[in-house]
Short mmCIF file of C-alpha atoms in Angstrom, two decimals:
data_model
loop_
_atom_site.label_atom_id
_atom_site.label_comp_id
_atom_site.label_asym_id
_atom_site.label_seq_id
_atom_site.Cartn_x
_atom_site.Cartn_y
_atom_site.Cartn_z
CA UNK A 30 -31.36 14.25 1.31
CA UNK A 31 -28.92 11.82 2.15
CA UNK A 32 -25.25 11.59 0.83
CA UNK A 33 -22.07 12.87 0.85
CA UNK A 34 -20.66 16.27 0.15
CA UNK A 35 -17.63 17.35 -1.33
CA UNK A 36 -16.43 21.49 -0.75
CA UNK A 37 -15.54 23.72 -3.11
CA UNK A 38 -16.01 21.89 -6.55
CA UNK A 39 -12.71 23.72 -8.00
CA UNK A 40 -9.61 25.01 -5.73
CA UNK A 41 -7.12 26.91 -7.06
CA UNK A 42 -3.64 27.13 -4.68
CA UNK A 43 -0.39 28.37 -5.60
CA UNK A 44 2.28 26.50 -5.04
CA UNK A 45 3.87 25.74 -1.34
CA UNK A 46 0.49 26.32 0.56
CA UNK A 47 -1.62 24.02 2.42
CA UNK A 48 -4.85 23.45 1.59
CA UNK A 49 -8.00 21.37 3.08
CA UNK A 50 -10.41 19.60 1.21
CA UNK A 51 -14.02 18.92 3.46
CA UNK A 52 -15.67 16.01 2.82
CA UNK A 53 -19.08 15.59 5.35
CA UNK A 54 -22.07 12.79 4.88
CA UNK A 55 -25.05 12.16 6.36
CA UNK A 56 -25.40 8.08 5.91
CA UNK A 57 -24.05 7.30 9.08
CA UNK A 58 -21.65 5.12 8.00
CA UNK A 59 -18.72 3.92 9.90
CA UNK A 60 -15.85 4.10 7.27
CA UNK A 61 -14.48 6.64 4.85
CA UNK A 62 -11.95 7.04 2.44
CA UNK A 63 -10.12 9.76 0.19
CA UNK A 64 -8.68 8.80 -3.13
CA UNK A 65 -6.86 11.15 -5.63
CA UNK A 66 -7.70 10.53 -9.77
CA UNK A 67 -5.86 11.51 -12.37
CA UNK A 68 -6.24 12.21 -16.03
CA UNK A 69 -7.15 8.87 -17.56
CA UNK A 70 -6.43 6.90 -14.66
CA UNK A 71 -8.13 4.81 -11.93
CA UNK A 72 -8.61 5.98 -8.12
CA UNK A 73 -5.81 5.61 -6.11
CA UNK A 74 -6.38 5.55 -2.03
CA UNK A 75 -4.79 8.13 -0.23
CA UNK A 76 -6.36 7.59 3.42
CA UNK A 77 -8.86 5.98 4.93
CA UNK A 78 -10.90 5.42 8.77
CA UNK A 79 -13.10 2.81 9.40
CA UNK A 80 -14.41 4.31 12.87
CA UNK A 81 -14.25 7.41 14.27
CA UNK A 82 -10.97 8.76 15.96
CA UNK A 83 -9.03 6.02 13.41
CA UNK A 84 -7.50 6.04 10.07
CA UNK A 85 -5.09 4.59 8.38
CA UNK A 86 -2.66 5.72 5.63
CA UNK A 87 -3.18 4.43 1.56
CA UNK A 88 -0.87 3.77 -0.81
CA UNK A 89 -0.03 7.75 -1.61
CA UNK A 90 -0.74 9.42 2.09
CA UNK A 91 3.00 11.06 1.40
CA UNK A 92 2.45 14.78 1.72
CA UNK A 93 -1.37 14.10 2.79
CA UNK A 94 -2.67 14.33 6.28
CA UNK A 95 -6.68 13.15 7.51
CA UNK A 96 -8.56 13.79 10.84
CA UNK A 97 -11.63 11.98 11.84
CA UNK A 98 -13.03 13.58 15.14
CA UNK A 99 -16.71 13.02 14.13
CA UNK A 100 -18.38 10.57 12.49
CA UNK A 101 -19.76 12.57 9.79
CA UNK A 102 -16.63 14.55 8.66
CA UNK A 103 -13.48 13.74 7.15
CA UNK A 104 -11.16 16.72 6.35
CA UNK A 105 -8.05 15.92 3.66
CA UNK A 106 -5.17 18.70 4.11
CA UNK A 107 -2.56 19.12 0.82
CA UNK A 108 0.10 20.11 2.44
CA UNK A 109 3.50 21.66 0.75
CA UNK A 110 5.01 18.39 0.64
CA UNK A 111 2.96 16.86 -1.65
CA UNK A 112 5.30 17.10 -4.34
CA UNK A 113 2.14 16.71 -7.25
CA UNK A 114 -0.88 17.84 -5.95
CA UNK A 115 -2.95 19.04 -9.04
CA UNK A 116 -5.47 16.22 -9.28
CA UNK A 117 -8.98 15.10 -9.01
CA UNK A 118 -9.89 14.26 -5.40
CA UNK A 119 -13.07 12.35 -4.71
CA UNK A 120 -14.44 11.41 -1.03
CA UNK A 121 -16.57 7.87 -0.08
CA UNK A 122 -18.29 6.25 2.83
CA UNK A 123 -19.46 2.89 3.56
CA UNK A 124 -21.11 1.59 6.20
CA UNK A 125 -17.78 -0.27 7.10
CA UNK A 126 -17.05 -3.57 9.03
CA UNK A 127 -13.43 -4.53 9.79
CA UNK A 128 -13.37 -7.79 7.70
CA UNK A 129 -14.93 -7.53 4.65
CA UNK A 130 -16.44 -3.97 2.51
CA UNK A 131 -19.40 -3.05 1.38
CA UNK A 132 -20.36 -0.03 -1.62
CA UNK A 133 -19.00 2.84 -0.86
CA UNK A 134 -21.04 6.17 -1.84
CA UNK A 135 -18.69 8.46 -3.28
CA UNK A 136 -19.16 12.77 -3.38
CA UNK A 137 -18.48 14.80 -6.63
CA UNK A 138 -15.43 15.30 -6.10
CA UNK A 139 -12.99 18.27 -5.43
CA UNK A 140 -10.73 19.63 -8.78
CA UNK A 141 -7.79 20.91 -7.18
CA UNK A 142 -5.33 23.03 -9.26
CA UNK A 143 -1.72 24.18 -7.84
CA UNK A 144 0.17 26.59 -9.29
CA UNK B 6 1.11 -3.59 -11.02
CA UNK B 7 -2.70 -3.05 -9.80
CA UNK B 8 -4.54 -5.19 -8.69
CA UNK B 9 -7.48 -4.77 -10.79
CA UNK B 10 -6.94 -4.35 -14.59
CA UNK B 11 -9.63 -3.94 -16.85
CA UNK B 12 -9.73 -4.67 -20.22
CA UNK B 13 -10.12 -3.08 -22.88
CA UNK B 14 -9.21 0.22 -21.52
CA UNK B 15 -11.65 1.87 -24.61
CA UNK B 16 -14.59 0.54 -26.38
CA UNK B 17 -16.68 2.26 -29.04
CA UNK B 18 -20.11 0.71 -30.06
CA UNK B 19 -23.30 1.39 -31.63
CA UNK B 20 -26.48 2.04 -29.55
CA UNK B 21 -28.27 -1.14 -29.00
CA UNK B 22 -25.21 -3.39 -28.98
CA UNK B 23 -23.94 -4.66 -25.85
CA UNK B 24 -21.22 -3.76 -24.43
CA UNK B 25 -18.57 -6.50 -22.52
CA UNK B 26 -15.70 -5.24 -20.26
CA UNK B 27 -13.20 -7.62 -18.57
CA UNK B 28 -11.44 -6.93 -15.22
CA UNK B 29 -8.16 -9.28 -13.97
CA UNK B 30 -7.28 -9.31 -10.41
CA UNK B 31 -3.81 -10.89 -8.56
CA UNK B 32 -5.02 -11.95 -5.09
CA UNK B 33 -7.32 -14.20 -3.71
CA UNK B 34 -10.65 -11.54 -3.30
CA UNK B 35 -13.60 -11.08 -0.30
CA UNK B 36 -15.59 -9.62 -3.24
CA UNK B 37 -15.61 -7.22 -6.49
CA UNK B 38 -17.03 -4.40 -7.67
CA UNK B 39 -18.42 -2.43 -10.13
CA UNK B 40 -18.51 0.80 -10.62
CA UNK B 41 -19.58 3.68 -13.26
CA UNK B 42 -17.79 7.87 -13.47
CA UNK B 43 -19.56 10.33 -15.83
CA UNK B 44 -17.09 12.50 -16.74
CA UNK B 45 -15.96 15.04 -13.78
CA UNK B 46 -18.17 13.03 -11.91
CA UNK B 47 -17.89 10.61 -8.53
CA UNK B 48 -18.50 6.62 -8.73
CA UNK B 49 -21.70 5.24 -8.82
CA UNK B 50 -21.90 2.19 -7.68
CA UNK B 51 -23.18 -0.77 -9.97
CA UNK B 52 -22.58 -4.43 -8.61
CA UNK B 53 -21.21 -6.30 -6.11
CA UNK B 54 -20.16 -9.74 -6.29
CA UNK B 55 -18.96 -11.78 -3.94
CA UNK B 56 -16.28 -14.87 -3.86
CA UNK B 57 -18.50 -17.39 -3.70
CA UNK B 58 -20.71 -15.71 -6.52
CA UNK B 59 -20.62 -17.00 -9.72
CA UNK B 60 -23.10 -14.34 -11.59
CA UNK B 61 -25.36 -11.40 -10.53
CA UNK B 62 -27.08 -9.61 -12.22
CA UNK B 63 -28.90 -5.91 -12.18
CA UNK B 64 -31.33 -4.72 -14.93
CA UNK B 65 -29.80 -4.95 -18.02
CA UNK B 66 -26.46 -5.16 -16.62
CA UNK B 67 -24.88 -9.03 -16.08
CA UNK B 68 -21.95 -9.51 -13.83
CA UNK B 69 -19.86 -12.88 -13.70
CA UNK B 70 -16.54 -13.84 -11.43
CA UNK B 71 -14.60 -16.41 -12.35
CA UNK B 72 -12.18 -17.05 -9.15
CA UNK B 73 -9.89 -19.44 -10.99
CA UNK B 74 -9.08 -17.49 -13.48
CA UNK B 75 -9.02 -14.37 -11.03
CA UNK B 76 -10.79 -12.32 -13.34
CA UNK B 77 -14.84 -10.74 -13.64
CA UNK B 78 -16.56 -9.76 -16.78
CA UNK B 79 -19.21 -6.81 -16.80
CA UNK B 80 -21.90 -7.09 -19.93
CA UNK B 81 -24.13 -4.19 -20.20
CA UNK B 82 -27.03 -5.44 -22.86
CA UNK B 83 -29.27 -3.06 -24.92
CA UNK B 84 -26.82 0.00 -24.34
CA UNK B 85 -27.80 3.37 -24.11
CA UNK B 86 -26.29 7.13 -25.24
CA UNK B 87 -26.53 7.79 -21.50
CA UNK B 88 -24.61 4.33 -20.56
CA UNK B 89 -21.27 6.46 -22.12
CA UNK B 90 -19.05 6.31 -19.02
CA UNK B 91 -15.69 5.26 -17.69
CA UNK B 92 -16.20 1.58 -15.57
CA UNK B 93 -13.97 0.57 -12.92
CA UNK B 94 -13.70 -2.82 -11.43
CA UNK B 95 -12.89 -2.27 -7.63
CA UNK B 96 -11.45 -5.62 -5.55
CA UNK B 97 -11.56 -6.45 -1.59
CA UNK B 98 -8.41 -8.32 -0.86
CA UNK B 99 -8.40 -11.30 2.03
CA UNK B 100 -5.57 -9.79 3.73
CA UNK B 101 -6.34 -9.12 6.78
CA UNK B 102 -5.26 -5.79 6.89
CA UNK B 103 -7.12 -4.46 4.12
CA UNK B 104 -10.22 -4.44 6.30
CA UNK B 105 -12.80 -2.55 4.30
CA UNK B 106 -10.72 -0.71 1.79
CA UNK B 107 -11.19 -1.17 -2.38
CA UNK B 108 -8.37 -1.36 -4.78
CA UNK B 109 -9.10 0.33 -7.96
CA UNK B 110 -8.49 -0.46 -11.80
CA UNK B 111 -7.36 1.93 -14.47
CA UNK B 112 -10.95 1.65 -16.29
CA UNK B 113 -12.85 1.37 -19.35
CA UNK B 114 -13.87 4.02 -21.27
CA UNK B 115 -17.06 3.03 -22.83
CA UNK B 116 -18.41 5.12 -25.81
CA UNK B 117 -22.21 4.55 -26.88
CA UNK B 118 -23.03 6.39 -29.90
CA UNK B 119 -26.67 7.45 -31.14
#
């Protein structure tokens, strides 16, 4: 089965710990990105690498940080700075290209709660 | 403001109607997208239409772009129970830094009832 996973489906932190969300697929695509959702609202991108060993930040990576050291994974850690962290956080791949973007394939998605 | 702003953010119909969402965008675009959330869900991804696309479409869903008026329209014809969803219009900017990242709308939340 191809496609991406997204680990645990609910996280529960308290407050002023880090946590890591995984995100791993098996489509071998290039890129991938990490976006946060909230309550009634659209995604918003938090990081994202178009090849391995790069990434660049979003337009929220404050209090975020990404690693990309394989192709197939792409770890997001909460950290403590992160001043609003409960949210919805959903994972995507697609297979890239530094011009132009195709679909992207997103996982289930990650509910994180912080307490 | 976002980049992509659908329109209107809710929409209630009857089963069998069809169903038309708009999406407005500020930049000049590569391509847009379409996308569909079940509840608690991730994207699925509908349609993609490109910049020099004028209308696609994708079983009984119809897709047009309008790039002088910066702005796409999704029709979903014949709608279903199970076509209930939140639908997100996602843009590809020209700039040349944007490289393969999507800017998402807020959404429509499209009821279908039986």
């Amino acid at each position: 089965d191809g496609g991406i996973t997204q680990s645990p489906k609910y996280l529960f932190r308290k407050e002023g710990q880090n946590v890591t969300l995984s995100c791993e697929q098996n489509l071998n695509h290039d890129a991938m990105y990490w976006y946060r959702q909230d309550p009634g609202q659209g995604l918003r991108l938090i990081y994202y690498s178009q090849i391995v060993n790069d990434f660049q930040k979003g337009d929220i990576a404050e209090g975020y940080s990404v690693s990309r050291e394989k192709k197939e994974s792409f770890p997001l850690t909460v950290t403590s700075a992160q001043k609003n962290p409960t949210a919805f956080y959903l994972c995507a791949s697609s297979i890239g290209g530094w011009v132009t973007t195709y679909e992207q394939y997103f996982g289930p998605g990650t509910r994180l709660t912080v307490t | 403001s976002q980049q992509g702003e659908e329109d209107p953010q809710a929409l209630s119909i009857q089963e069998g109607e069809n169903a038309t969402m708009n999406c407005s965008y500020k930049t000049s675009i590569n391509n847009l997208q379409w996308y569909r959330q079940n509840s608690g869900r991730g994207l699925v991804h509908l349609i993609l239409i490109r910049s020099n696309e004028r209308e696609k479409h994708s079983g009984r869903l119809r897709v047009t772009l309008d790039t002088s008026k910066k702005s796409s329209s999704l029709l979903i014809t014949a709608s279903r129970a199970a076509d209930t969803a939140s639908y997100f219009c996602a843009t590809n900017t020209e700039e040349e830094t944007s490289g393969s990242r999507l800017t998402f709308g807020e959404g429509t939340q499209l009821t279908v009832n039986p």
